[in-house]
Amino acid sequence: MAAKKSAAKKSPLLRMAAIALIIAALPLVTAACGYYKLKFPEEINMADMGAHSGHARHTDTNGEAGGGAAAAASCADMAEPPSNAPVRKFELTAQKSVVEIGDGKTAEAWTFDGTTPGPELRVKQGDRIVVKLTNKDIEKGVTIHWHGVVLPCSQDGVAGVTQDAVWPGETFTYEFVAKHSGTYWYHSHQQSSEQAQHGLIGRLIVEPRQSAFEYDLDYAVTMQQLNGKHWLTNGSRNGAKLAAQAGDRVRLRLINSSSAVQWMGVAGADFQVISMDGQDLNQPGTLRKTWIPIGGGQRYDVLFTMPSSGKVQVYSKQKKTLSVTVGEGVEPGKLDKDAPVFDFTAYGEPLDDGITADMKFDRTYDLVLGPIDINGKRFHEIPPIIVSEGEWIKIRIKHKLGEEHPMHLHGHLFKVLTKNGEPLSGSPIFADSIMLSMGDEYEVAFKADNPGLWMEHCHNLEHAANGMSMMVNYEGVDTPYRVGTKSGNLPD
Ligand SMILES: [Cu+2]
């Protein structure tokens, strides 16, 4: 297998040249767009925008998919059907607070229940999760989006698409069954760039009914950049400190809730990456002194055995304050800056699930990413990806210019098929996001099996706020909600 280079692996000189190019190009992009900051229009129906554009490059089409094109179904009616699933109830209050961030320092934050990240919600796979959200005093309105969770359209928490923003004094109750185990997180999807950065985030951990991996301890940590300045791990600028004894098997769930890519190193123990975006990998191999690049919104679970020396450290290459210390004992040595980079395209063992780049797809779409645009357009100007229930969809994403783009799809898991034209050679990778560095090209595929109106956007939320956000719309699905300045629903 030929060596696969990512832009991140290129020499520092190339990186600097790339960054210089981006900086040089930004004014051009700004001029081309007419304005840099995206202006929301007065009112848009995200269900019908661009519906007649016909921009799709269909490799073929199966014509009228079942369901009938005449009567539109509403996203608002697409709820979790009744079942006997065990019910887990939670309440979350969005409120302004002053939070302690370590070393006696405090910061003003927008929080769930007075802390950022908010309470960790931990459930079992198959549980029915009921969360009552109350907005106490966030004037701009809030929602909760359950990042990475496959759930019914009306529960996706996108202001102006799946619900109205919840204004101060109002409540909204979310209800969905946790079908897939894994590491997830939640955040407001009303002005998400601003609100996630101010602290409206939390963790959702869905424990497996039966784990493919054995471990004694199960921890989760959130990395965030509060108010654009404080780099915090589980709310602390001193990192997270977790207890463990020599010999313990530790599952550590790493969640990047910041917009920037975090390069995380594991020191003090060999480890496996057992899960990406909450989805288990098949027969993951043993890694040593390897950097893991985690894009905005992405989750990587690592598994290791505590060494007799007693301490394992996981830390960010760029931000000293983003670190996790597990156990007490001898300080492990640090990783070299140029240590190997984790390559998920050739990790673990393949499984034949029949989903390949050369299978038959009902529709194929091309997305070309610029610094803050998709196919040269931004937000509502970008024609949506149109799908019908039951179809197989392939998306080719090419990153032409700009910083890393962790592209995130709501409501579905996609399979990563190829990188730069080559099929993946290791474990199947199912994910809700794929991070592209400049020059990268990926093909991903998903089955359209969850009717609704779904966002597809960059999870560098500043990019999203500037327009790097589009829709995947099922034919015949409508919404009563509207995005725009008139309703105040501004999902980013
Ligand atoms: Cu981006």
XYZ file of N, CA and C in Angstrom, residues 243-432:
570
model
N -8.526 8.839 38.265
C -7.922 7.811 39.112
C -7.836 6.469 38.386
N -6.735 5.768 38.582
C -6.579 4.404 38.057
C -5.385 3.755 38.747
N -5.428 2.424 38.807
C -4.340 1.668 39.433
C -3.579 0.893 38.358
N -2.324 0.580 38.684
C -1.529 -0.234 37.764
C -2.310 -1.492 37.400
N -2.332 -1.817 36.120
C -3.026 -3.020 35.648
C -4.450 -2.773 35.197
N -5.039 -1.634 35.589
C -6.411 -1.334 35.156
C -6.470 -1.143 33.641
N -7.541 -1.665 33.053
C -7.810 -1.378 31.644
C -8.696 -0.137 31.608
N -8.257 0.895 30.883
C -8.944 2.188 30.892
C -9.463 2.527 29.497
N -10.763 2.768 29.413
C -11.343 3.351 28.196
C -11.449 4.844 28.424
N -10.794 5.605 27.552
C -10.803 7.054 27.683
C -11.416 7.655 26.417
N -12.531 8.331 26.630
C -13.270 8.918 25.502
C -12.869 10.378 25.376
N -12.256 10.719 24.245
C -11.769 12.079 24.018
C -12.729 12.806 23.089
N -13.266 13.915 23.564
C -14.247 14.693 22.789
C -13.666 16.071 22.520
N -13.556 16.432 21.259
C -13.086 17.775 20.928
C -14.286 18.678 20.653
N -14.661 19.466 21.653
C -15.798 20.382 21.485
C -15.343 21.775 21.062
N -14.058 21.916 20.768
C -13.580 23.196 20.243
C -13.657 23.153 18.722
N -13.389 24.266 18.085
C -13.423 24.302 16.626
C -12.087 23.897 16.013
N -11.015 24.048 16.797
C -9.674 23.781 16.266
C -9.359 22.289 16.328
N -8.498 21.840 15.422
C -8.017 20.460 15.464
C -7.091 20.310 16.666
N -7.271 19.259 17.423
C -6.347 18.967 18.531
C -5.560 17.706 18.198
N -4.249 17.845 18.259
C -3.369 16.706 18.031
C -3.054 16.109 19.385
N -3.625 14.941 19.671
C -3.504 14.369 21.011
C -2.481 13.230 21.021
N -1.631 13.260 22.030
C -0.622 12.218 22.188
C -0.908 11.394 23.431
N -0.621 10.110 23.369
C -0.763 9.229 24.527
C 0.645 8.822 24.970
N 1.014 9.163 26.207
C 2.353 8.851 26.711
C 2.238 7.953 27.931
N 3.106 6.976 28.023
C 3.156 6.129 29.215
C 2.587 4.744 29.007
N 1.921 4.503 27.902
C 1.356 3.169 27.650
C 1.110 2.991 26.153
N 1.219 1.754 25.696
C 0.722 1.426 24.361
C -0.800 1.535 24.416
N -1.416 1.780 23.272
C -2.867 1.959 23.294
C -3.484 1.522 21.976
N -4.815 1.399 22.012
C -5.590 1.150 20.793
C -6.588 2.290 20.626
N -6.872 2.656 19.389
C -8.032 3.499 19.115
C -9.181 2.530 18.862
N -10.147 2.498 19.778
C -11.196 1.479 19.651
C -12.478 2.026 19.027
N -12.564 3.348 18.931
C -13.802 3.923 18.427
C -13.542 5.315 17.868
N -14.203 5.621 16.753
C -14.177 6.978 16.192
C -15.620 7.452 16.054
N -15.878 8.679 16.487
C -17.245 9.229 16.458
C -18.248 8.254 17.078
N -17.811 7.509 18.082
C -18.725 6.621 18.798
C -18.866 5.241 18.188
N -18.270 5.016 17.002
C -18.468 3.736 16.312
C -17.226 2.859 16.467
N -17.442 1.638 16.961
C -16.332 0.720 17.225
C -15.549 0.392 15.958
N -14.243 0.228 16.119
C -13.390 -0.213 15.018
C -13.190 -1.722 15.133
N -12.900 -2.355 14.007
C -12.735 -3.802 13.971
C -11.270 -4.172 14.169
N -11.014 -4.920 15.243
C -9.677 -5.435 15.571
C -8.592 -4.363 15.465
N -8.726 -3.307 16.256
C -7.732 -2.231 16.199
C -6.373 -2.685 16.709
N -5.333 -2.294 16.041
C -3.974 -2.693 16.404
C -3.410 -1.856 17.542
N -2.246 -2.255 18.015
C -1.592 -1.556 19.116
C -0.743 -0.407 18.580
N -0.881 0.747 19.208
C -0.157 1.948 18.792
C 0.783 2.388 19.908
N 1.852 3.045 19.517
C 2.803 3.571 20.501
C 3.299 4.932 20.016
N 3.289 5.891 20.933
C 3.824 7.227 20.623
C 3.346 7.718 19.258
N 2.041 7.878 19.163
C 1.404 8.280 17.906
C 0.467 9.453 18.177
N 0.532 10.464 17.342
C -0.391 11.594 17.470
C -1.737 11.260 16.831
N -2.802 11.652 17.505
C -4.151 11.464 16.954
C -4.736 12.844 16.656
N -4.938 13.175 15.388
C -5.561 14.469 15.084
C -7.085 14.382 15.237
N -7.636 15.166 16.162
C -9.079 15.142 16.419
C -9.677 16.472 15.975
N -10.503 16.414 14.957
C -11.116 17.631 14.428
C -12.247 18.128 15.313
N -12.678 19.351 15.075
C -13.778 19.940 15.839
C -15.003 19.040 15.792
N -15.522 18.687 16.967
C -16.725 17.855 17.056
C -16.451 16.367 17.066
N -15.226 15.956 16.696
C -14.940 14.525 16.595
C -14.633 13.904 17.948
N -14.835 12.577 18.026
C -14.521 11.823 19.239
C -13.660 10.617 18.873
N -12.629 10.403 19.709
C -11.780 9.226 19.588
C -11.733 8.561 20.965
N -12.028 7.261 21.010
C -11.898 6.517 22.265
C -10.606 5.710 22.208
N -9.785 5.861 23.256
C -8.563 5.064 23.326
C -8.663 4.093 24.491
N -7.961 2.988 24.361
C -7.969 1.932 25.383
C -6.525 1.563 25.701
N -6.197 1.534 27.003
C -4.834 1.164 27.389
C -4.852 0.496 28.752
N -3.752 -0.195 29.058
C -3.577 -0.811 30.370
C -2.614 0.046 31.174
N -3.019 0.369 32.411
C -2.165 1.208 33.254
C -0.847 0.495 33.529
N 0.270 1.180 33.297
C 1.585 0.565 33.489
C 1.940 0.471 34.975
N 2.944 -0.342 35.296
C 3.371 -0.476 36.706
C 3.944 0.832 37.223
N 4.435 1.681 36.319
C 4.950 2.995 36.744
C 3.824 3.920 37.187
N 2.567 3.571 36.846
C 1.422 4.217 37.489
C 0.735 5.349 36.777
N 1.348 5.949 35.756
C 0.742 7.151 35.182
C 0.741 7.143 33.650
N -0.404 7.536 33.100
C -0.520 7.743 31.653
C -0.985 9.180 31.430
N -0.406 9.809 30.432
C -0.828 11.176 30.109
C -1.276 11.275 28.669
N -2.376 11.980 28.480
C -2.866 12.262 27.125
C -2.897 13.777 27.020
N -2.248 14.297 25.990
C -2.151 15.756 25.948
C -2.128 16.260 24.511
N -2.436 17.538 24.395
C -2.490 18.185 23.091
C -1.113 18.694 22.706
N -0.766 18.529 21.428
C 0.522 19.013 20.928
C 0.578 20.539 20.977
N -0.597 21.189 20.747
C -0.569 22.648 20.611
C -0.895 23.380 21.910
N -1.770 22.798 22.751
C -2.280 23.545 23.905
C -1.898 22.825 25.196
N -0.990 23.417 25.952
C -0.505 22.802 27.189
C -1.626 22.456 28.156
N -2.677 23.281 28.139
C -3.721 23.108 29.143
C -4.683 21.970 28.807
N -4.637 21.469 27.577
C -5.519 20.363 27.213
C -4.815 19.050 27.489
N -5.089 18.462 28.661
C -4.396 17.226 29.001
C -5.229 16.401 29.964
N -4.945 15.121 29.944
C -5.605 14.191 30.848
C -4.509 13.387 31.535
N -4.525 13.383 32.865
C -3.571 12.580 33.603
C -4.334 11.445 34.271
N -3.924 10.225 33.956
C -4.595 9.058 34.522
C -3.632 8.363 35.472
N -4.058 8.214 36.734
C -3.241 7.539 37.729
C -2.176 8.449 38.317
N -1.461 7.906 39.298
C -0.390 8.660 39.935
C 0.871 7.830 39.873
N 1.972 8.471 39.606
C 3.224 7.718 39.528
C 4.256 8.484 38.749
N 5.114 7.744 38.097
C 6.243 8.350 37.395
C 5.747 9.077 36.147
N 6.229 10.290 35.971
C 5.893 11.106 34.797
C 6.375 10.401 33.522
N 5.457 10.091 32.598
C 5.918 9.475 31.350
C 6.581 10.510 30.445
N 7.489 10.071 29.609
C 8.136 10.992 28.662
C 7.144 11.497 27.631
N 7.459 12.638 27.026
C 6.567 13.223 26.009
C 6.849 12.620 24.631
N 5.895 12.790 23.748
C 6.078 12.352 22.358
C 6.910 13.366 21.596
N 7.692 12.865 20.634
C 8.371 13.766 19.714
C 7.332 14.512 18.900
N 7.656 15.775 18.581
C 6.738 16.568 17.750
C 6.474 15.877 16.417
N 7.504 15.175 15.911
C 7.323 14.533 14.597
C 7.101 13.025 14.728
N 6.524 12.615 15.849
C 6.124 11.206 16.007
C 5.070 10.872 14.943
N 4.863 9.578 14.651
C 3.898 9.207 13.616
C 2.485 9.713 13.918
N 1.714 9.869 12.855
C 0.331 10.348 12.961
C -0.615 9.168 12.706
N -1.611 9.040 13.540
C -2.600 7.963 13.399
C -3.276 8.050 12.028
N -3.299 6.921 11.330
C -3.898 6.857 9.995
C -5.043 5.847 10.004
N -6.261 6.351 10.115
C -7.407 5.433 10.216
C -7.689 4.707 8.907
N -7.064 5.155 7.813
C -7.363 4.522 6.526
C -6.702 3.144 6.394
N -5.771 2.856 7.304
C -5.073 1.566 7.220
C -4.889 1.001 8.624
N -5.955 1.010 9.409
C -5.874 0.607 10.817
C -6.949 -0.425 11.121
N -6.581 -1.472 11.835
C -7.554 -2.521 12.140
C -7.744 -3.430 10.937
N -8.763 -4.286 11.028
C -8.968 -5.317 10.010
C -10.246 -5.056 9.215
N -10.193 -5.323 7.906
C -11.397 -5.111 7.086
C -12.516 -6.078 7.446
N -13.722 -5.679 7.133
C -14.912 -6.526 7.277
C -15.701 -6.335 5.998
N -16.167 -7.410 5.413
C -16.907 -7.253 4.170
C -18.369 -6.941 4.481
N -18.718 -5.661 4.370
C -20.114 -5.271 4.597
C -20.799 -4.892 3.285
N -20.080 -5.066 2.185
C -20.684 -4.832 0.875
C -20.775 -3.376 0.463
N -20.338 -2.470 1.357
C -20.428 -1.040 1.025
C -19.069 -0.596 0.496
N -18.965 -0.427 -0.808
C -17.684 -0.080 -1.424
C -17.881 1.058 -2.417
N -16.761 1.651 -2.831
C -16.821 2.805 -3.734
C -17.396 2.430 -5.095
N -17.228 1.157 -5.497
C -17.699 0.798 -6.844
C -19.055 0.094 -6.831
N -19.738 0.100 -5.680
C -21.103 -0.433 -5.688
C -22.032 0.559 -6.408
N -23.278 0.142 -6.598
C -24.225 0.997 -7.312
C -24.792 2.064 -6.361
N -24.658 3.308 -6.735
C -25.233 4.392 -5.942
C -26.404 5.014 -6.696
N -27.412 5.423 -5.952
C -28.558 6.065 -6.573
C -28.244 7.503 -6.958
N -27.435 8.150 -6.121
C -27.054 9.525 -6.450
C -25.643 9.770 -5.947
N -24.924 10.590 -6.696
C -23.575 10.982 -6.305
C -23.483 12.506 -6.334
N -22.925 13.066 -5.288
C -22.780 14.519 -5.197
C -21.312 14.879 -5.003
N -20.938 16.037 -5.512
C -19.581 16.548 -5.339
C -19.611 17.807 -4.490
N -18.798 17.822 -3.461
C -18.651 19.025 -2.645
C -17.196 19.458 -2.716
N -16.966 20.671 -3.190
C -15.610 21.220 -3.225
C -15.533 22.309 -2.164
N -14.603 22.116 -1.227
C -14.504 23.008 -0.079
C -13.456 24.089 -0.304
N -13.855 25.328 -0.052
C -12.918 26.447 -0.021
C -12.709 26.856 1.424
N -12.193 28.076 1.660
C -11.932 28.501 3.050
C -13.202 28.530 3.909
N -14.309 29.045 3.356
C -15.567 29.111 4.121
C -16.763 28.827 3.226
N -16.530 28.092 2.141
C -17.608 27.886 1.172
C -17.645 26.447 0.708
N -18.780 26.063 0.146
C -18.948 24.752 -0.475
C -19.383 24.999 -1.916
N -18.637 24.476 -2.857
C -18.906 24.702 -4.286
C -19.037 26.199 -4.586
N -18.221 27.002 -3.914
C -18.205 28.435 -4.187
C -19.383 29.201 -3.615
N -20.242 28.500 -2.861
C -21.426 29.162 -2.305
C -21.444 29.020 -0.788
N -22.348 29.800 -0.175
C -22.421 29.762 1.285
C -23.862 29.614 1.773
N -24.013 28.807 2.800
C -25.268 28.564 3.509
C -26.463 28.401 2.561
N -27.467 29.287 2.638
C -28.698 29.066 1.878
C -28.504 29.159 0.371
N -27.327 29.698 -0.057
C -27.068 29.731 -1.507
C -26.660 28.355 -2.019
N -26.254 27.472 -1.115
C -25.757 26.158 -1.538
C -26.950 25.246 -1.803
N -27.088 24.742 -3.027
C -28.222 23.843 -3.283
C -28.112 22.610 -2.389
N -29.233 22.152 -1.816
C -29.154 21.004 -0.909
C -28.870 19.713 -1.664
N -28.373 18.761 -0.915
C -28.289 17.391 -1.413
C -29.694 16.812 -1.261
N -30.250 16.330 -2.364
C -31.606 15.774 -2.330
C -31.513 14.253 -2.351
N -32.239 13.610 -1.456
C -32.241 12.147 -1.405
C -33.672 11.652 -1.239
N -33.862 10.378 -1.553
C -35.148 9.727 -1.276
C -34.898 8.543 -0.360
N -35.888 8.230 0.454
C -35.731 7.139 1.406
C -35.374 5.844 0.679
N -34.397 5.146 1.214
C -33.990 3.867 0.656
C -32.810 3.946 -0.301
N -32.477 5.177 -0.729
C -31.383 5.311 -1.696
C -30.014 5.208 -1.026
N -29.039 4.805 -1.817
C -27.634 4.879 -1.406
C -27.018 6.114 -2.037
N -26.375 6.907 -1.206
C -25.848 8.192 -1.636
C -24.333 8.196 -1.482
N -23.647 8.636 -2.507
C -22.190 8.831 -2.395
C -21.882 10.321 -2.460
N -21.024 10.766 -1.551
C -20.591 12.164 -1.584
C -19.074 12.192 -1.746
N -18.628 12.917 -2.767
C -17.192 13.122 -2.965
C -16.857 14.505 -2.439
N -15.954 14.556 -1.477
C -15.604 15.848 -0.874
C -14.140 16.137 -1.167
N -13.897 17.302 -1.733
C -12.531 17.694 -2.054
C -12.241 19.029 -1.380
N -11.120 19.073 -0.679
C -10.738 20.284 0.037
C -9.690 21.027 -0.783
N -10.091 22.154 -1.347
C -9.178 22.864 -2.249
C -8.362 23.950 -1.576
N -8.967 24.634 -0.592
C -8.235 25.772 -0.030
C -8.741 26.088 1.372
N -7.799 26.265 2.293
C -8.187 26.728 3.617
C -7.722 25.815 4.729
N -8.190 26.120 5.928
C -7.848 25.329 7.112
C -8.558 23.975 7.052
N -8.275 23.125 8.041
C -8.956 21.834 8.106
C -10.467 22.051 8.237
N -11.223 21.180 7.579
C -12.681 21.226 7.659
C -13.211 19.880 8.148
N -13.637 19.789 9.408
C -14.315 18.570 9.872
C -15.784 18.613 9.452
N -16.106 17.946 8.347
C -17.463 18.020 7.791
C -18.369 17.030 8.505
N -19.473 17.556 9.044
C -20.353 16.797 9.932
C -21.736 16.658 9.312
N -22.261 15.436 9.304
C -23.607 15.163 8.781
C -24.538 14.804 9.933
N -25.697 15.434 9.957
C -26.691 15.120 10.997
C -27.509 13.878 10.610
N -27.979 13.157 11.625
C -29.018 12.150 11.416
C -28.582 10.839 10.789
N -27.332 10.709 10.414
C -26.858 9.502 9.728
C -25.418 9.197 10.140
N -25.036 7.944 9.947
C -23.629 7.575 9.966
C -23.243 7.287 8.528
N -22.127 7.811 8.093
C -21.667 7.465 6.745
C -20.450 6.564 6.853
N -20.191 5.858 5.773
C -18.989 5.036 5.724
C -17.944 5.748 4.867
N -16.709 5.764 5.357
C -15.630 6.361 4.574
C -15.144 5.315 3.579
N -15.234 5.639 2.281
C -14.900 4.663 1.241
C -13.462 4.776 0.778
N -13.073 5.987 0.384
C -11.725 6.174 -0.162
C -11.126 7.469 0.360
N -9.789 7.487 0.356
C -9.069 8.738 0.584
C -8.120 8.939 -0.586
N -8.189 10.077 -1.208
C -7.350 10.391 -2.371
C -7.373 9.255 -3.391
N -8.566 8.707 -3.584
C -8.771 7.704 -4.629
C -8.495 6.269 -4.214
N -7.910 6.079 -3.034
C -7.585 4.712 -2.616
C -8.578 4.200 -1.581
N -9.085 2.990 -1.761
C -10.005 2.432 -0.764
C -9.300 2.266 0.594
N -10.049 2.408 1.665
C -9.480 2.146 2.983
C -9.087 0.667 3.068
N -7.978 0.391 3.745
C -7.490 -0.993 3.777
C -7.672 -1.647 5.141
N -8.102 -0.866 6.143
C -8.247 -1.427 7.487
C -9.702 -1.617 7.874
N -9.976 -1.360 9.143
C -11.343 -1.487 9.657
C -12.295 -0.585 8.882
N -13.538 -1.044 8.686
C -14.537 -0.091 8.172
C -14.621 1.094 9.123
N -14.766 2.284 8.564
C -14.913 3.490 9.375
C -16.306 4.061 9.126
N -17.122 4.042 10.161
C -18.424 4.715 10.117
C -18.317 5.921 11.043
N -18.823 7.057 10.589
C -18.633 8.281 11.363
C -19.725 9.281 11.025
N -19.785 10.340 11.849
C -20.687 11.439 11.518
C -19.899 12.643 11.036
